[in-house]
Coordinates of C-alpha atoms in Angstrom, one line a residue:
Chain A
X6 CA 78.5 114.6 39.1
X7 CA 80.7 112.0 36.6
X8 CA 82.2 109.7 39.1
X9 CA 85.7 110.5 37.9
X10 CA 85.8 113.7 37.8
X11 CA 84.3 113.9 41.5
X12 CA 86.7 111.0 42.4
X13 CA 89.6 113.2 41.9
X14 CA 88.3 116.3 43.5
X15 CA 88.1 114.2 46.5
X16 CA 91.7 113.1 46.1
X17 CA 93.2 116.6 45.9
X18 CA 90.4 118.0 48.9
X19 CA 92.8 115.4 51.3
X20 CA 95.8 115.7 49.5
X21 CA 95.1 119.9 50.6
X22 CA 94.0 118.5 54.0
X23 CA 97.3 117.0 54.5
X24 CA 99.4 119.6 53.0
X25 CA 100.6 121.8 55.7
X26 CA 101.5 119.5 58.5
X27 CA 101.3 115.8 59.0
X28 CA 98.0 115.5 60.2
X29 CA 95.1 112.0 61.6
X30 CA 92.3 111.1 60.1
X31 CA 89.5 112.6 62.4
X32 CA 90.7 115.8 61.8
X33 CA 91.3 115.8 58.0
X34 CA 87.6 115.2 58.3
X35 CA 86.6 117.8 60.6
X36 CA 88.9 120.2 58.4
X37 CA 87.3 119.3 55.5
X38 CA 84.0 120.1 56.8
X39 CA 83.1 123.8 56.1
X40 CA 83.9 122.6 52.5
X41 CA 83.0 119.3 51.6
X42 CA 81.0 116.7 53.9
X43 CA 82.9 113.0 53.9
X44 CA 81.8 110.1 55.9
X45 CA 85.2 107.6 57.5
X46 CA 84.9 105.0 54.6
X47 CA 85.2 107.0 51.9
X48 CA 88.0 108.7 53.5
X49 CA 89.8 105.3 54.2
X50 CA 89.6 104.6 50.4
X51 CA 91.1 108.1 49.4
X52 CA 94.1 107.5 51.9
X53 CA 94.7 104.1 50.6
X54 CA 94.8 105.6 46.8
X55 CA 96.7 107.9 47.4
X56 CA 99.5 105.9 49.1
X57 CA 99.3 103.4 46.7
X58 CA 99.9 105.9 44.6
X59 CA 102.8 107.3 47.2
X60 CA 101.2 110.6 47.1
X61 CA 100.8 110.0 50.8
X62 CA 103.0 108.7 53.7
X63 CA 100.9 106.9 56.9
X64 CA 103.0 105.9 59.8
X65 CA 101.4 104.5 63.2
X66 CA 102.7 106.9 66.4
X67 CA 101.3 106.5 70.1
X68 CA 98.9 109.0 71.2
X69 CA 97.3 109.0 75.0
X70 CA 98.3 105.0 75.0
X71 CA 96.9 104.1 72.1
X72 CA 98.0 103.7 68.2
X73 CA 97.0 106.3 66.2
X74 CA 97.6 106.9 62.3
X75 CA 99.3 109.8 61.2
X76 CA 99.3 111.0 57.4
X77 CA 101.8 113.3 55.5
X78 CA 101.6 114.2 52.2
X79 CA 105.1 113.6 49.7
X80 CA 106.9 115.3 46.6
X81 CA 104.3 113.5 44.1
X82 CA 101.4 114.7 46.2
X83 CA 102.4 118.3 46.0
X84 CA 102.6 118.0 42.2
X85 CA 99.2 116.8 42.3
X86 CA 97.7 119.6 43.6
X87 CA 100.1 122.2 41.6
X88 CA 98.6 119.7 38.4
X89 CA 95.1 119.9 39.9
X90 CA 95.5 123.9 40.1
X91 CA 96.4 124.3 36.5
X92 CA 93.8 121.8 35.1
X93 CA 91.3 123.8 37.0
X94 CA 92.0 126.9 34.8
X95 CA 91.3 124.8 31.8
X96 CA 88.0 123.5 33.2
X97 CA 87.5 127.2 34.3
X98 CA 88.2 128.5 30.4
X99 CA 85.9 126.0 29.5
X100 CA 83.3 126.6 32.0
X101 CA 83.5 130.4 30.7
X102 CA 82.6 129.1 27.0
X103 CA 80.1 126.7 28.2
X104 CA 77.9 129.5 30.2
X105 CA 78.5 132.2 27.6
X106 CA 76.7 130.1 24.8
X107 CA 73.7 129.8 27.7
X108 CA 73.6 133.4 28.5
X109 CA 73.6 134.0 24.6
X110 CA 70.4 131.3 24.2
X111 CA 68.5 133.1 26.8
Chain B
X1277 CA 76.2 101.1 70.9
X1278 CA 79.6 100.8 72.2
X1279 CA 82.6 100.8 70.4
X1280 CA 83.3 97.2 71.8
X1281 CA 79.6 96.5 69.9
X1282 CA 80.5 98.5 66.9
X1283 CA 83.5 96.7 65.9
X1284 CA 82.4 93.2 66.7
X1285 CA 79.1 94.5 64.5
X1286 CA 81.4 95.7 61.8
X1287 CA 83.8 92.4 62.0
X1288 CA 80.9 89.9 61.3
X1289 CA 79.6 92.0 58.6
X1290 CA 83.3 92.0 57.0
X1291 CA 83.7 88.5 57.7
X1292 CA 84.2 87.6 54.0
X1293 CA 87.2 89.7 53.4
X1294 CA 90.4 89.0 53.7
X1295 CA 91.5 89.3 57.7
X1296 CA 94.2 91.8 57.1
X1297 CA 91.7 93.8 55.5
X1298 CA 89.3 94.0 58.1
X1299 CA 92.0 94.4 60.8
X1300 CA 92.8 97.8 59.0
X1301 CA 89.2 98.7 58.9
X1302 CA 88.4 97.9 62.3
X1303 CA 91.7 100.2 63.8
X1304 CA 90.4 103.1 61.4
X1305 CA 87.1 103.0 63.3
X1306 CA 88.3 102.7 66.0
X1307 CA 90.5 105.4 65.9
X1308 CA 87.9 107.7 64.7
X1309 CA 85.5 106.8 67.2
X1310 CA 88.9 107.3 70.5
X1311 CA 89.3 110.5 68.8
X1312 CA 85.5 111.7 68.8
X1313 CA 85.7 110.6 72.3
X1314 CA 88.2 112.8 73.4
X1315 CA 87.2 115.2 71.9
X1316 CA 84.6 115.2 74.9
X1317 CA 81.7 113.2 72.9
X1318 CA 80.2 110.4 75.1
X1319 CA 80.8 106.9 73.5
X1320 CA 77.5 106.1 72.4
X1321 CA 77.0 109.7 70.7
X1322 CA 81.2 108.9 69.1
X1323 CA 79.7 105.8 67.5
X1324 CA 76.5 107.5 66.2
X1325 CA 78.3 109.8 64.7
X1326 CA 80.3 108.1 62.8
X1327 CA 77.7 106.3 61.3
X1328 CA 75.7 103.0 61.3
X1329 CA 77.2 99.5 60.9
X1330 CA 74.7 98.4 58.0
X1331 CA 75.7 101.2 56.0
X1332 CA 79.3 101.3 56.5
X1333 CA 79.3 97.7 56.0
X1334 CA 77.3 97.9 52.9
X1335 CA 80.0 100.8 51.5
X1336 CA 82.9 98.9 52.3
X1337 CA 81.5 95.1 50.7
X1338 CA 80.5 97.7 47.4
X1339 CA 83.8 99.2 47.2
X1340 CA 86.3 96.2 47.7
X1341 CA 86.3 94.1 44.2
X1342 CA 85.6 90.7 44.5
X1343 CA 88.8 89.6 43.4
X1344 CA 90.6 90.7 46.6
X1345 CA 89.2 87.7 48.3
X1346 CA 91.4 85.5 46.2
X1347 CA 94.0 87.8 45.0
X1348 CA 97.1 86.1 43.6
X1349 CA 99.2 88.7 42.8
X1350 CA 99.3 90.3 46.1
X1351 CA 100.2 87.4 47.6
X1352 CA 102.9 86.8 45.5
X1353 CA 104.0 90.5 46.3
X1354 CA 103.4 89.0 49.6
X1355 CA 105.7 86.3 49.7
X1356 CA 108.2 88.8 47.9
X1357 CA 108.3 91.1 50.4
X1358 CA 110.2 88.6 53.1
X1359 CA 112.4 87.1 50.5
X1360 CA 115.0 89.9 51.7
X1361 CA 114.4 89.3 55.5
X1362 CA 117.0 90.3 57.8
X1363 CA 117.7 89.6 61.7
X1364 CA 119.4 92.0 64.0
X1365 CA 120.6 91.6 67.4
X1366 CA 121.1 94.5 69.8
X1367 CA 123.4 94.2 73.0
X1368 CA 121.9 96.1 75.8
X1369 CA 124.6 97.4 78.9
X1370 CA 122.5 99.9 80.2
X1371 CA 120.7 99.7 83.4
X1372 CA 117.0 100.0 83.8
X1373 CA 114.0 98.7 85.8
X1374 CA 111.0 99.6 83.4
X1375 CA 110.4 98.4 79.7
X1376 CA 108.6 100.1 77.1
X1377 CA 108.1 98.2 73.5
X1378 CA 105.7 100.3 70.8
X1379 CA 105.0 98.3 68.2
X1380 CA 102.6 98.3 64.7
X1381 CA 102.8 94.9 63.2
X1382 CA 105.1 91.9 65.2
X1383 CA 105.3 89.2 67.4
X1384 CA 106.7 90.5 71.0
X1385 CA 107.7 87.9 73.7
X1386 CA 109.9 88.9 76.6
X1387 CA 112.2 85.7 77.8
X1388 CA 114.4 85.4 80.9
X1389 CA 117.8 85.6 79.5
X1390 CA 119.8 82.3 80.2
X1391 CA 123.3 84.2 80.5
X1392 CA 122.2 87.4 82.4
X1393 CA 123.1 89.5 79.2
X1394 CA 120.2 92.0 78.1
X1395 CA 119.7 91.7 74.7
X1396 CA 117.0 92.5 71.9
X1397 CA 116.4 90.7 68.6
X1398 CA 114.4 91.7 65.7
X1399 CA 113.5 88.5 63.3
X1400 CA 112.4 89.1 59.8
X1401 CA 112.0 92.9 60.5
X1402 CA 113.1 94.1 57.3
X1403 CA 110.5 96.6 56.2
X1404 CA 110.8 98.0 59.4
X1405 CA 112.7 100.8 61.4
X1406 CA 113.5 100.0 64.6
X1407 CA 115.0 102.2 67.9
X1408 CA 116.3 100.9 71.1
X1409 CA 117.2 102.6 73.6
X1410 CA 117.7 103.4 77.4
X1411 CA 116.4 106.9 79.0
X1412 CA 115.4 108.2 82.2
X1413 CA 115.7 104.4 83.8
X1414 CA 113.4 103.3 80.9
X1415 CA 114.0 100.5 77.8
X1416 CA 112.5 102.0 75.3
X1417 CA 112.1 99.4 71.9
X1418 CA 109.9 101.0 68.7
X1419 CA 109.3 99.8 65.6
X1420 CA 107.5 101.3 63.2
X1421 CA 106.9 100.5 59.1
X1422 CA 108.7 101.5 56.3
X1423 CA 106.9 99.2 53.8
X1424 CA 103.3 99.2 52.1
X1425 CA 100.4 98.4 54.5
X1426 CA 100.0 95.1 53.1
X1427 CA 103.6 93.5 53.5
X1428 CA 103.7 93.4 56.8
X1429 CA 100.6 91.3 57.4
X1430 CA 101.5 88.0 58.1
X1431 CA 98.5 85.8 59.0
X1432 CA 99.2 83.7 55.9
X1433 CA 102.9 83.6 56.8
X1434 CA 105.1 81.3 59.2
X1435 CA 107.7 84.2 58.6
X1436 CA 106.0 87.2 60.7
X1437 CA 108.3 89.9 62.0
X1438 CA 109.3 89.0 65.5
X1439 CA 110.7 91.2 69.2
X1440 CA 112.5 88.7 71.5
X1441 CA 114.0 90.7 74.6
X1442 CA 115.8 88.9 76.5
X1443 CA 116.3 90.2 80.2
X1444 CA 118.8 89.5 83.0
X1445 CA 116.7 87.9 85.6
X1446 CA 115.5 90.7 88.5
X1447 CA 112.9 92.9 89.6
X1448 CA 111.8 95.6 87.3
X1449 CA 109.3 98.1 88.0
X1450 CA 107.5 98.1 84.7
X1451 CA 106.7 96.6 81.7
X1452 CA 104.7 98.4 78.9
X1453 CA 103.5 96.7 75.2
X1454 CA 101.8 98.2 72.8
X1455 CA 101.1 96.7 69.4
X1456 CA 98.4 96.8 66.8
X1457 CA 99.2 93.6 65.4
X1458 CA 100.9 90.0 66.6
X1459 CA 100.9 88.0 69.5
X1460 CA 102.4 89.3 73.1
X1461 CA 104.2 86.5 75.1
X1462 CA 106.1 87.1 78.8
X1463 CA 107.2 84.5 79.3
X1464 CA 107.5 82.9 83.0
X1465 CA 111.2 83.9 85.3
X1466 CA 110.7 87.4 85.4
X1467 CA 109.1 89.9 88.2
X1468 CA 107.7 93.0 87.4
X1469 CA 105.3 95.8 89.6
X1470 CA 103.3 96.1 87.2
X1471 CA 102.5 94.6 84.0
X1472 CA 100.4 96.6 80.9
X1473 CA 99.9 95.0 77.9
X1474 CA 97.4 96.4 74.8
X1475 CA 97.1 94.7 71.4
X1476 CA 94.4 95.3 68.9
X1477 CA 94.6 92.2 66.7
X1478 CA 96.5 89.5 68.3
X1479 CA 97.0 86.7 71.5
X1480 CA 98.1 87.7 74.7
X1481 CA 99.7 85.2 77.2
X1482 CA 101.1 86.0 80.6
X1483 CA 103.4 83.5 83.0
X1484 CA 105.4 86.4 84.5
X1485 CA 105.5 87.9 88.0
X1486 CA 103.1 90.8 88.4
X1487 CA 103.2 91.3 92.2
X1488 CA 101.6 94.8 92.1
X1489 CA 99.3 95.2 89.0
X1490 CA 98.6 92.9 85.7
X1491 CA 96.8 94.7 83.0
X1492 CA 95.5 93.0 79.3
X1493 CA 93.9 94.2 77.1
X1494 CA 93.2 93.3 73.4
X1495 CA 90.6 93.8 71.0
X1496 CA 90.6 90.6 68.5
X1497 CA 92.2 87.8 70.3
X1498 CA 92.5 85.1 73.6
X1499 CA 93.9 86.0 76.1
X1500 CA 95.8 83.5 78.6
X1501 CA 97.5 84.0 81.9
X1502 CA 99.4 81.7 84.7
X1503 CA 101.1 81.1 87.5
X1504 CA 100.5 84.9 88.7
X1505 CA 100.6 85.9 92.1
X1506 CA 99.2 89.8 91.8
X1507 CA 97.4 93.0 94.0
X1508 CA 94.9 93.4 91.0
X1509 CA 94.3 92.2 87.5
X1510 CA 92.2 93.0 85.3
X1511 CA 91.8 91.4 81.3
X1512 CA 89.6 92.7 78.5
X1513 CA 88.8 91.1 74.8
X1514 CA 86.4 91.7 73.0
X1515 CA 86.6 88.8 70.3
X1516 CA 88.6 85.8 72.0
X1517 CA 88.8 83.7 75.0
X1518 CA 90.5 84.7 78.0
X1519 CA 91.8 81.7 80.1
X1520 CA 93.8 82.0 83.5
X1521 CA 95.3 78.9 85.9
X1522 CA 97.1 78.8 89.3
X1523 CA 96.2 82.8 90.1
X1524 CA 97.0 84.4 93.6
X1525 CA 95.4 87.7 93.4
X1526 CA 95.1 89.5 97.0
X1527 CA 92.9 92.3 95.5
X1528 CA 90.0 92.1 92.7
X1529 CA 90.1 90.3 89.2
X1530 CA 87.9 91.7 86.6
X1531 CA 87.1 90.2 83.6
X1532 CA 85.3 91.6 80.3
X1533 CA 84.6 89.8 77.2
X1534 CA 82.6 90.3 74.7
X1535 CA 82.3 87.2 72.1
X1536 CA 84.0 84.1 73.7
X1537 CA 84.8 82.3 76.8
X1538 CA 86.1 82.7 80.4
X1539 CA 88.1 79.8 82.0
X1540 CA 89.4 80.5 85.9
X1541 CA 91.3 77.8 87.3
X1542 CA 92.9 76.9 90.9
X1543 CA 92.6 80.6 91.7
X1544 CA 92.4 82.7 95.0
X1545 CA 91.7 86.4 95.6
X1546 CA 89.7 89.0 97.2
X1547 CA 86.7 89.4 94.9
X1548 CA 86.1 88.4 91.0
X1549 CA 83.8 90.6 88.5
X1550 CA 83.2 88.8 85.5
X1551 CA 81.1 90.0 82.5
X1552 CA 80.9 87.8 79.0
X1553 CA 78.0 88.7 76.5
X1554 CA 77.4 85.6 74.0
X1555 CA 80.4 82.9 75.5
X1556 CA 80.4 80.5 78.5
X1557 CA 82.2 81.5 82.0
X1558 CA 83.4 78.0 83.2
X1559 CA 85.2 78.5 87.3
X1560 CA 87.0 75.7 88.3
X1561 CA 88.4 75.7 92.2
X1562 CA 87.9 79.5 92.3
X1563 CA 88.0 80.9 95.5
X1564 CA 87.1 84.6 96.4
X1565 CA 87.3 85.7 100.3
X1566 CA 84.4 88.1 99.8
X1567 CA 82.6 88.0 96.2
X1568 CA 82.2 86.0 92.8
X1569 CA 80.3 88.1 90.4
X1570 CA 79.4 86.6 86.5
X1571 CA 77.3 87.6 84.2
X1572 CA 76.5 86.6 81.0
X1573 CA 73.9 87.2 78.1
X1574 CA 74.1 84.1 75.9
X1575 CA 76.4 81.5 77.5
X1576 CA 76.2 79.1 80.2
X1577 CA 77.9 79.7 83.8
X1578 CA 79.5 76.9 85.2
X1579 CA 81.0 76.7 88.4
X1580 CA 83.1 73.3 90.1
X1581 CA 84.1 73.6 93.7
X1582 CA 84.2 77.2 94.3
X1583 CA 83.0 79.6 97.2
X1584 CA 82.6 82.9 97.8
X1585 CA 81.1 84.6 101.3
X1586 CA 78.7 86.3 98.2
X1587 CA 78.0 84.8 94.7
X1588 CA 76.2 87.0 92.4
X1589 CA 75.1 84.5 89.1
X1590 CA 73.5 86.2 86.3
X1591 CA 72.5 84.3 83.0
X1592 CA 70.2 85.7 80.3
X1593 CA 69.9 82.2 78.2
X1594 CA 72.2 80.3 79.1
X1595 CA 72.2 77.6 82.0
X1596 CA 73.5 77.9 85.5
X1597 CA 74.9 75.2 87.1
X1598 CA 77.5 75.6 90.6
X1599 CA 78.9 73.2 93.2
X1600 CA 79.6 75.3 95.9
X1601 CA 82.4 74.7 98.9
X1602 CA 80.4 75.9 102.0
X1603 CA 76.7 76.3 102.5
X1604 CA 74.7 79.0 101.2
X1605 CA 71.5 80.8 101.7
X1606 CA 70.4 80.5 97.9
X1607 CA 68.0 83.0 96.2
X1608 CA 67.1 81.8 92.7
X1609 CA 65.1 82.9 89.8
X1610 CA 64.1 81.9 86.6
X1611 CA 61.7 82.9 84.2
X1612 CA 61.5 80.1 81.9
X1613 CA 63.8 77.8 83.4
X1614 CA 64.2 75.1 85.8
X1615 CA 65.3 75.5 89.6
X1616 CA 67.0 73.1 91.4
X1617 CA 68.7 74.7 94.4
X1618 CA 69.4 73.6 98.0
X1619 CA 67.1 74.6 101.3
X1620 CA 69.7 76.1 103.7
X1621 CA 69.7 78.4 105.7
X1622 CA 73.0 79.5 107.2
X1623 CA 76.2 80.1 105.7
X1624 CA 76.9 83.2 103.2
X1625 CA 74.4 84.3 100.2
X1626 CA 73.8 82.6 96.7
X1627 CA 72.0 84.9 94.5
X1628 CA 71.0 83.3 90.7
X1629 CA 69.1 84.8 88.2
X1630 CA 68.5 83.1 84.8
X1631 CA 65.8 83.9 82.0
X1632 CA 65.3 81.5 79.7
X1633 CA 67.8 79.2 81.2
X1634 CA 67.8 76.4 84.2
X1635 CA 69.7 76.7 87.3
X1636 CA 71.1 73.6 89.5
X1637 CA 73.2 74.5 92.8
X1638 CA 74.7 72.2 95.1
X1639 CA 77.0 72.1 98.0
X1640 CA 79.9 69.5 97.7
X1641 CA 80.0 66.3 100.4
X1642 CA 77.4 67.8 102.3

């Protein structure tokens, strides 16, 4: 897959991960896992785009005596998603013209 | 592999990025590995799972541009961030006997206050939120950051954000830190039951009463305690040296390090565990009523005018050498090694074992 493209369906998979409640890294991954397979590192990297790009808040809390990070998405992460959602149906338009012109070559 | 293994692994293999980057690595692993674990995973099958060293390594070196190594900008932004630093002070009239202090990224030292007021002080805290206060005969002090990851690092800066508490001098029941990042300093004049203190990346030093329990733990950093007179102790690094002088321990000191040394001084207790894997364990007038254990894989164990009724010496390739107080029946072994041991045959056991390294016992002025 193109590198950016897949780079940003990653982004919006956490950015969905983190959407309902604030939630810790382990289980982002383990809710991500029916759908999409990520190892830890390239997990970090997402998390630390997307609060550089403050899409994503990360505050340390203590769990069973020990730190643990805690990540909540913010206003401009939201409006990624709603953005991701209506690029999709242009992708999905396109996708329709792109397999129609296959199914007419067969 | 242990997590202990894992993240030394993963440090060395980092070892040409910039340290605050690594530190953030290193507490995301661990984290994910703690959470697999209690989850109900054993350790070894936590750290499987999240992956092998070489690889992750090898991701993390591909993904980081080269130009972070030597990144002027952010250190500008760096140096920008505690242009607007800020110091509070917090008056404390509350009573309480045990102390709690939570924090991600600062220096934390506990004093003995000098005019028997109880006050806190937060130095160049800015990008941080901090709470005090006093529940259920607790202190509770938190911090916690408001900034970008990256601004509160301060290894490259004389300016780090700092925790002075300053308490009234008496006995307290408990004192509690908990930081990810900074150095942790109790400072001698104060007694406390028990003592707990758990750093990830950062020193640890200890000169306060612990007469029930003294607990320290931290993962990248030395470790140094004195002039304690405690039931039990027990102090745990994984990179850094752990040094302790003038103990009186009437229980069992235990001692695990990973990558650096172990320096006992002038200390007396019950029995003393300890277990190094590549530094040198040096004793120096240790005294245990019933048991010295040390082991270690790569260092040398060195041992000056100490006695035990049992000594249990361990090297893999490193040397053993003791001078011992009272006689002992000596049983040494080594593979490759030389053995130089005395011939008695009274007094309490010696056992040595060495593999590639010599061993040379003797008993002082006898």
């Amino acid at each position: 897959m193109d590198i950016q493209l897949k780079r940003g369906l990653l982004d919006v998979c956490v950015l969905a991960a983190i959407k309902d409640e604030e939630t810790y890294g382990y289980k982002i991954i383990k809710d991500m896992k029916p759908y999409i397979e990520m190892s830890e590192s390239t997990l970090y990297t997402i998390l630390k785009r997307l609060e550089a790009a403050q899409m994503v808040n990360i505050r340390s809390a203590e769990h069973n005596g020990r730190l643990r990070k805690y990540y909540s998405i913010t206003e401009t992460g939201l409006k990624r998603i709603d953005e991701f959602r209506d690029d999709w149906k242009e992708i999905m338009t396109i996708y329709r013209f792109v397999s129609r012109e296959d199914q007419d070559n067969e | 592999m242990s997590k202990t293994d894992f993240l030394i692994k993963l440090r060395e293999m980092l070892s040409g990025l910039p340290q605050e980057e690594v530190a953030d690595r290193l507490m995301f692993y661990g984290e994910m590995i703690d959470d697999r674990i209690e989850e109900g995973l054993a350790e070894e099958d936590a750290v499987a799972e999240v992956g092998s060293v070489d690889e992750i390594a090898a991701q993390i070196l591909e993904e980081v541009p080269v130009s972070k190594t030597v990144n002027v900008d952010e250190k500008e932004k760096r140096e920008n961030s505690y242009s607007d630093l800020k110091n509070e002070t917090i008056d404390i009239i509350e009573d309480f006997r045990n102390i709690e202090i939570r924090s991600d990224t600062a220096d934390v030292a506990v004093h003995c206050s000098d005019d028997n007021n109880c006050k806190v002080t937060f130095s160049n805290c800015s990008k941080q939120k901090h709470s005090v206060e006093v529940q259920d005969n607790t202190l509770y002090i938190k911090t916690t950051n408001t900034g970008k990851w990256y601004e509160h690092i301060a290894f490259f800066s004389v300016r780090a954000p700092k925790i002075d508490l300053f308490l009234p001098r008496s006995d307290y029941s408990s004192l509690l830190i908990n930081t990810n990042v900074g150095d942790v300093d109790v400072k001698e004049g104060i007694s406390f039951a028990n003592i707990n203190v758990s750093v990830v990346t950062g020193d640890v030093s200890c000169c306060a009463c612990a007469s029930g329990s003294l607990n320290v733990k931290s993962t990248t950093g030395d470790i140094s305690v004195k002039d304690i007179s405690s039931e039990e102790i027990g102090l745990q690094t994984s990179t850094g040296d752990i040094s302790a002088c003038s103990i009186n321990c009437t229980g069992n000191i235990n001692i695990d390090v990973f990558t650096g040394d172990t320096g006992i001084e002038k200390t007396a207790c019950k029995c003393v565990t300890i277990n190094g894997a590549t530094g040198d364990i040096i004793l120096t007038d240790v005294r245990a009523e019933e048991k010295i254990t040390a082991k270690s894989s790569f260092g040398d164990l060195r041992l000056r005018k100490c006695d035990a009724a049992e000594l249990i010496l361990n090297s893999g390739v490193g040397d053993i050498s003791a001078s011992l107080l009272t006689e002992k029946r000596v049983i040494a072994k080594s593979s490759l090694g030389d053995v130089r041991v005395p011939n008695s045959v009274s007094g309490g056991i010696c056992n040595a074992t060495a593999n590639t390294g010599d061993i040379k016992i003797s008993i002082e002025n006898i």
